[in-house]
């Protein structure tokens, strides 16, 4: 089973276009997004976690479809968006 599957994901925001993006991450894998600012790393993670909607394509997490199964996906995963972190003034969560 795959942990994360992206099929032809596209997202447009002004002049920025993400995709089409295809990705398959097997369960038990470690994945890092590396790239310059504005490359779409955070946008991709936000789409995977349901914090935005793709303009086209399909996302599944742990075999469940996002956004249809958003609640059960979020019960089994964790994600701290950089936006949330920056709204806390960049302070560490663990003190």
mmCIF file of N, CA and C in Angstrom, residues 24-89:
data_model
loop_
_atom_site.group_PDB
_atom_site.id
_atom_site.type_symbol
_atom_site.label_atom_id
_atom_site.label_comp_id
_atom_site.label_asym_id
_atom_site.label_seq_id
_atom_site.Cartn_x
_atom_site.Cartn_y
_atom_site.Cartn_z
ATOM 1 N N UNK A 24 4.235 8.841 -5.907
ATOM 2 C CA UNK A 24 3.795 7.660 -5.164
ATOM 3 C C UNK A 24 4.837 7.387 -4.085
ATOM 4 N N UNK A 25 4.416 7.467 -2.826
ATOM 5 C CA UNK A 25 5.313 7.252 -1.696
ATOM 6 C C UNK A 25 4.887 5.965 -0.994
ATOM 7 N N UNK A 26 5.732 4.930 -1.032
ATOM 8 C CA UNK A 26 5.384 3.677 -0.360
ATOM 9 C C UNK A 26 5.336 3.855 1.159
ATOM 10 N N UNK A 27 4.495 3.074 1.809
ATOM 11 C CA UNK A 27 4.444 3.082 3.276
ATOM 12 C C UNK A 27 5.812 2.759 3.840
ATOM 13 N N UNK A 28 6.206 3.428 4.908
ATOM 14 C CA UNK A 28 7.485 3.193 5.549
ATOM 15 C C UNK A 28 8.625 3.994 4.961
ATOM 16 N N UNK A 29 8.347 4.784 3.929
ATOM 17 C CA UNK A 29 9.381 5.596 3.288
ATOM 18 C C UNK A 29 9.555 6.924 4.011
ATOM 19 N N UNK A 30 10.714 7.519 3.804
ATOM 20 C CA UNK A 30 10.985 8.873 4.267
ATOM 21 C C UNK A 30 11.144 9.728 3.019
ATOM 22 N N UNK A 31 10.468 10.862 2.987
ATOM 23 C CA UNK A 31 10.471 11.724 1.809
ATOM 24 C C UNK A 31 10.786 13.145 2.233
ATOM 25 N N UNK A 32 11.608 13.838 1.460
ATOM 26 C CA UNK A 32 11.901 15.250 1.701
ATOM 27 C C UNK A 32 11.659 16.023 0.419
ATOM 28 N N UNK A 33 11.037 17.181 0.553
ATOM 29 C CA UNK A 33 10.883 18.101 -0.570
ATOM 30 C C UNK A 33 11.996 19.132 -0.458
ATOM 31 N N UNK A 34 12.824 19.200 -1.481
ATOM 32 C CA UNK A 34 13.937 20.143 -1.500
ATOM 33 C C UNK A 34 13.830 20.980 -2.759
ATOM 34 N N UNK A 35 13.936 22.294 -2.612
ATOM 35 C CA UNK A 35 13.883 23.165 -3.772
ATOM 36 C C UNK A 35 13.900 24.614 -3.354
ATOM 37 N N UNK A 36 14.013 25.504 -4.315
ATOM 38 C CA UNK A 36 14.071 26.939 -3.999
ATOM 39 C C UNK A 36 12.726 27.456 -3.498
ATOM 40 N N UNK A 37 12.770 28.615 -2.859
ATOM 41 C CA UNK A 37 11.536 29.266 -2.427
ATOM 42 C C UNK A 37 10.624 29.460 -3.634
ATOM 43 N N UNK A 38 9.337 29.178 -3.435
ATOM 44 C CA UNK A 38 8.370 29.366 -4.511
ATOM 45 C C UNK A 38 8.242 28.192 -5.463
ATOM 46 N N UNK A 39 8.915 27.076 -5.147
ATOM 47 C CA UNK A 39 8.882 25.918 -6.052
ATOM 48 C C UNK A 39 7.611 25.085 -5.897
ATOM 49 N N UNK A 40 6.874 25.260 -4.798
ATOM 50 C CA UNK A 40 5.634 24.517 -4.593
ATOM 51 C C UNK A 40 5.695 23.458 -3.512
ATOM 52 N N UNK A 41 6.745 23.460 -2.699
ATOM 53 C CA UNK A 41 6.886 22.439 -1.642
ATOM 54 C C UNK A 41 5.748 22.543 -0.621
ATOM 55 N N UNK A 42 5.549 23.715 -0.063
ATOM 56 C CA UNK A 42 4.499 23.908 0.942
ATOM 57 C C UNK A 42 3.117 23.739 0.324
ATOM 58 N N UNK A 43 2.931 24.243 -0.881
ATOM 59 C CA UNK A 43 1.640 24.079 -1.563
ATOM 60 C C UNK A 43 1.311 22.603 -1.728
ATOM 61 N N UNK A 44 2.292 21.799 -2.119
ATOM 62 C CA UNK A 44 2.069 20.364 -2.283
ATOM 63 C C UNK A 44 1.667 19.723 -0.963
ATOM 64 N N UNK A 45 2.382 20.033 0.114
ATOM 65 C CA UNK A 45 2.040 19.469 1.421
ATOM 66 C C UNK A 45 0.663 19.932 1.882
ATOM 67 N N UNK A 46 0.348 21.206 1.664
ATOM 68 C CA UNK A 46 -0.982 21.708 2.027
ATOM 69 C C UNK A 46 -2.084 20.972 1.266
ATOM 70 N N UNK A 47 -1.862 20.701 -0.016
ATOM 71 C CA UNK A 47 -2.854 19.959 -0.803
ATOM 72 C C UNK A 47 -3.010 18.535 -0.269
ATOM 73 N N UNK A 48 -1.894 17.896 0.043
ATOM 74 C CA UNK A 48 -1.947 16.525 0.577
ATOM 75 C C UNK A 48 -2.760 16.482 1.860
ATOM 76 N N UNK A 49 -2.633 17.518 2.702
ATOM 77 C CA UNK A 49 -3.309 17.526 3.999
ATOM 78 C C UNK A 49 -4.672 18.216 3.980
ATOM 79 N N UNK A 50 -5.160 18.586 2.799
ATOM 80 C CA UNK A 50 -6.504 19.152 2.702
ATOM 81 C C UNK A 50 -6.599 20.611 3.086
ATOM 82 N N UNK A 51 -5.475 21.322 3.145
ATOM 83 C CA UNK A 51 -5.502 22.742 3.476
ATOM 84 C C UNK A 51 -5.697 23.606 2.248
ATOM 85 N N UNK A 52 -5.881 22.982 1.132
ATOM 86 C CA UNK A 52 -6.189 23.623 -0.134
ATOM 87 C C UNK A 52 -6.750 22.556 -1.059
ATOM 88 N N UNK A 53 -7.302 22.959 -2.148
ATOM 89 C CA UNK A 53 -7.870 22.020 -3.106
ATOM 90 C C UNK A 53 -7.143 22.140 -4.438
ATOM 91 N N UNK A 54 -6.778 21.008 -5.034
ATOM 92 C CA UNK A 54 -6.160 21.092 -6.360
ATOM 93 C C UNK A 54 -7.197 21.505 -7.398
ATOM 94 N N UNK A 55 -6.729 22.133 -8.456
ATOM 95 C CA UNK A 55 -7.620 22.480 -9.562
ATOM 96 C C UNK A 55 -7.987 21.242 -10.368
ATOM 97 N N UNK A 56 -7.089 20.255 -10.373
ATOM 98 C CA UNK A 56 -7.380 18.979 -11.030
ATOM 99 C C UNK A 56 -6.485 17.909 -10.432
ATOM 100 N N UNK A 57 -6.864 16.663 -10.665
ATOM 101 C CA UNK A 57 -6.088 15.532 -10.179
ATOM 102 C C UNK A 57 -6.690 14.887 -8.943
ATOM 103 N N UNK A 58 -6.014 13.844 -8.462
ATOM 104 C CA UNK A 58 -6.506 13.075 -7.319
ATOM 105 C C UNK A 58 -5.389 12.863 -6.300
ATOM 106 N N UNK A 59 -5.775 12.918 -5.023
ATOM 107 C CA UNK A 59 -4.845 12.717 -3.915
ATOM 108 C C UNK A 59 -5.401 11.606 -3.032
ATOM 109 N N UNK A 60 -4.528 10.664 -2.660
ATOM 110 C CA UNK A 60 -4.926 9.683 -1.646
ATOM 111 C C UNK A 60 -3.824 9.581 -0.603
ATOM 112 N N UNK A 61 -4.250 9.391 0.643
ATOM 113 C CA UNK A 61 -3.353 9.253 1.777
ATOM 114 C C UNK A 61 -3.783 8.008 2.542
ATOM 115 N N UNK A 62 -2.863 7.079 2.715
ATOM 116 C CA UNK A 62 -3.140 5.819 3.417
ATOM 117 C C UNK A 62 -4.327 5.083 2.791
ATOM 118 N N UNK A 63 -4.437 5.172 1.480
ATOM 119 C CA UNK A 63 -5.500 4.482 0.756
ATOM 120 C C UNK A 63 -6.842 5.176 0.785
ATOM 121 N N UNK A 64 -6.900 6.374 1.386
ATOM 122 C CA UNK A 64 -8.145 7.131 1.472
ATOM 123 C C UNK A 64 -8.047 8.372 0.596
ATOM 124 N N UNK A 65 -9.172 8.779 0.025
ATOM 125 C CA UNK A 65 -9.197 9.909 -0.905
ATOM 126 C C UNK A 65 -9.333 11.234 -0.165
ATOM 127 N N UNK A 66 -8.500 12.185 -0.540
ATOM 128 C CA UNK A 66 -8.614 13.545 -0.037
ATOM 129 C C UNK A 66 -9.345 14.335 -1.109
ATOM 130 N N UNK A 67 -10.377 15.114 -0.872
ATOM 131 C CA UNK A 67 -10.895 15.521 0.418
ATOM 132 C C UNK A 67 -12.023 14.642 0.970
ATOM 133 N N UNK A 68 -12.491 13.661 0.216
ATOM 134 C CA UNK A 68 -13.637 12.853 0.662
ATOM 135 C C UNK A 68 -13.410 12.282 2.063
ATOM 136 N N UNK A 69 -12.218 11.756 2.333
ATOM 137 C CA UNK A 69 -11.915 11.115 3.615
ATOM 138 C C UNK A 69 -11.016 11.991 4.490
ATOM 139 N N UNK A 70 -11.197 13.299 4.391
ATOM 140 C CA UNK A 70 -10.317 14.226 5.101
ATOM 141 C C UNK A 70 -10.269 13.972 6.610
ATOM 142 N N UNK A 71 -11.401 13.752 7.238
ATOM 143 C CA UNK A 71 -11.419 13.561 8.695
ATOM 144 C C UNK A 71 -10.660 12.298 9.101
ATOM 145 N N UNK A 72 -10.936 11.122 8.516
ATOM 146 C CA UNK A 72 -10.156 9.949 8.921
ATOM 147 C C UNK A 72 -8.664 10.061 8.569
ATOM 148 N N UNK A 73 -8.342 10.761 7.483
ATOM 149 C CA UNK A 73 -6.925 10.967 7.150
ATOM 150 C C UNK A 73 -6.261 11.787 8.245
ATOM 151 N N UNK A 74 -6.900 12.858 8.662
ATOM 152 C CA UNK A 74 -6.306 13.727 9.681
ATOM 153 C C UNK A 74 -6.235 13.045 11.043
ATOM 154 N N UNK A 75 -7.079 12.079 11.294
ATOM 155 C CA UNK A 75 -6.988 11.319 12.547
ATOM 156 C C UNK A 75 -5.757 10.417 12.577
ATOM 157 N N UNK A 76 -5.216 10.084 11.395
ATOM 158 C CA UNK A 76 -4.076 9.164 11.312
ATOM 159 C C UNK A 76 -2.770 9.841 10.936
ATOM 160 N N UNK A 77 -2.782 11.160 10.720
ATOM 161 C CA UNK A 77 -1.589 11.871 10.279
ATOM 162 C C UNK A 77 -1.373 13.125 11.121
ATOM 163 N N UNK A 78 -0.232 13.767 10.920
ATOM 164 C CA UNK A 78 0.061 15.038 11.586
ATOM 165 C C UNK A 78 0.839 15.919 10.620
ATOM 166 N N UNK A 79 0.571 17.227 10.681
ATOM 167 C CA UNK A 79 1.258 18.180 9.818
ATOM 168 C C UNK A 79 1.163 19.551 10.460
ATOM 169 N N UNK A 80 2.297 20.208 10.632
ATOM 170 C CA UNK A 80 2.326 21.580 11.122
ATOM 171 C C UNK A 80 2.715 22.467 9.955
ATOM 172 N N UNK A 81 1.762 23.229 9.475
ATOM 173 C CA UNK A 81 1.992 24.114 8.336
ATOM 174 C C UNK A 81 2.943 25.234 8.741
ATOM 175 N N UNK A 82 3.856 25.623 7.845
ATOM 176 C CA UNK A 82 4.725 26.773 8.137
ATOM 177 C C UNK A 82 3.930 28.040 8.430
ATOM 178 N N UNK A 83 2.729 28.156 7.878
ATOM 179 C CA UNK A 83 1.886 29.322 8.153
ATOM 180 C C UNK A 83 1.510 29.349 9.625
ATOM 181 N N UNK A 84 1.130 28.211 10.187
ATOM 182 C CA UNK A 84 0.790 28.127 11.605
ATOM 183 C C UNK A 84 1.998 28.489 12.445
ATOM 184 N N UNK A 85 3.157 27.948 12.082
ATOM 185 C CA UNK A 85 4.384 28.202 12.831
ATOM 186 C C UNK A 85 4.748 29.677 12.790
ATOM 187 N N UNK A 86 4.627 30.308 11.626
ATOM 188 C CA UNK A 86 4.994 31.724 11.509
ATOM 189 C C UNK A 86 4.018 32.614 12.270
ATOM 190 N N UNK A 87 2.774 32.215 12.378
ATOM 191 C CA UNK A 87 1.787 33.006 13.152
ATOM 192 C C UNK A 87 2.085 32.966 14.644
ATOM 193 N N UNK A 88 2.877 31.997 15.069
ATOM 194 C CA UNK A 88 3.298 31.928 16.468
ATOM 195 C C UNK A 88 4.588 32.721 16.672
ATOM 196 N N UNK A 89 4.970 33.503 15.676
ATOM 197 C CA UNK A 89 6.175 34.310 15.789
ATOM 198 C C UNK A 89 7.438 33.503 15.584
#
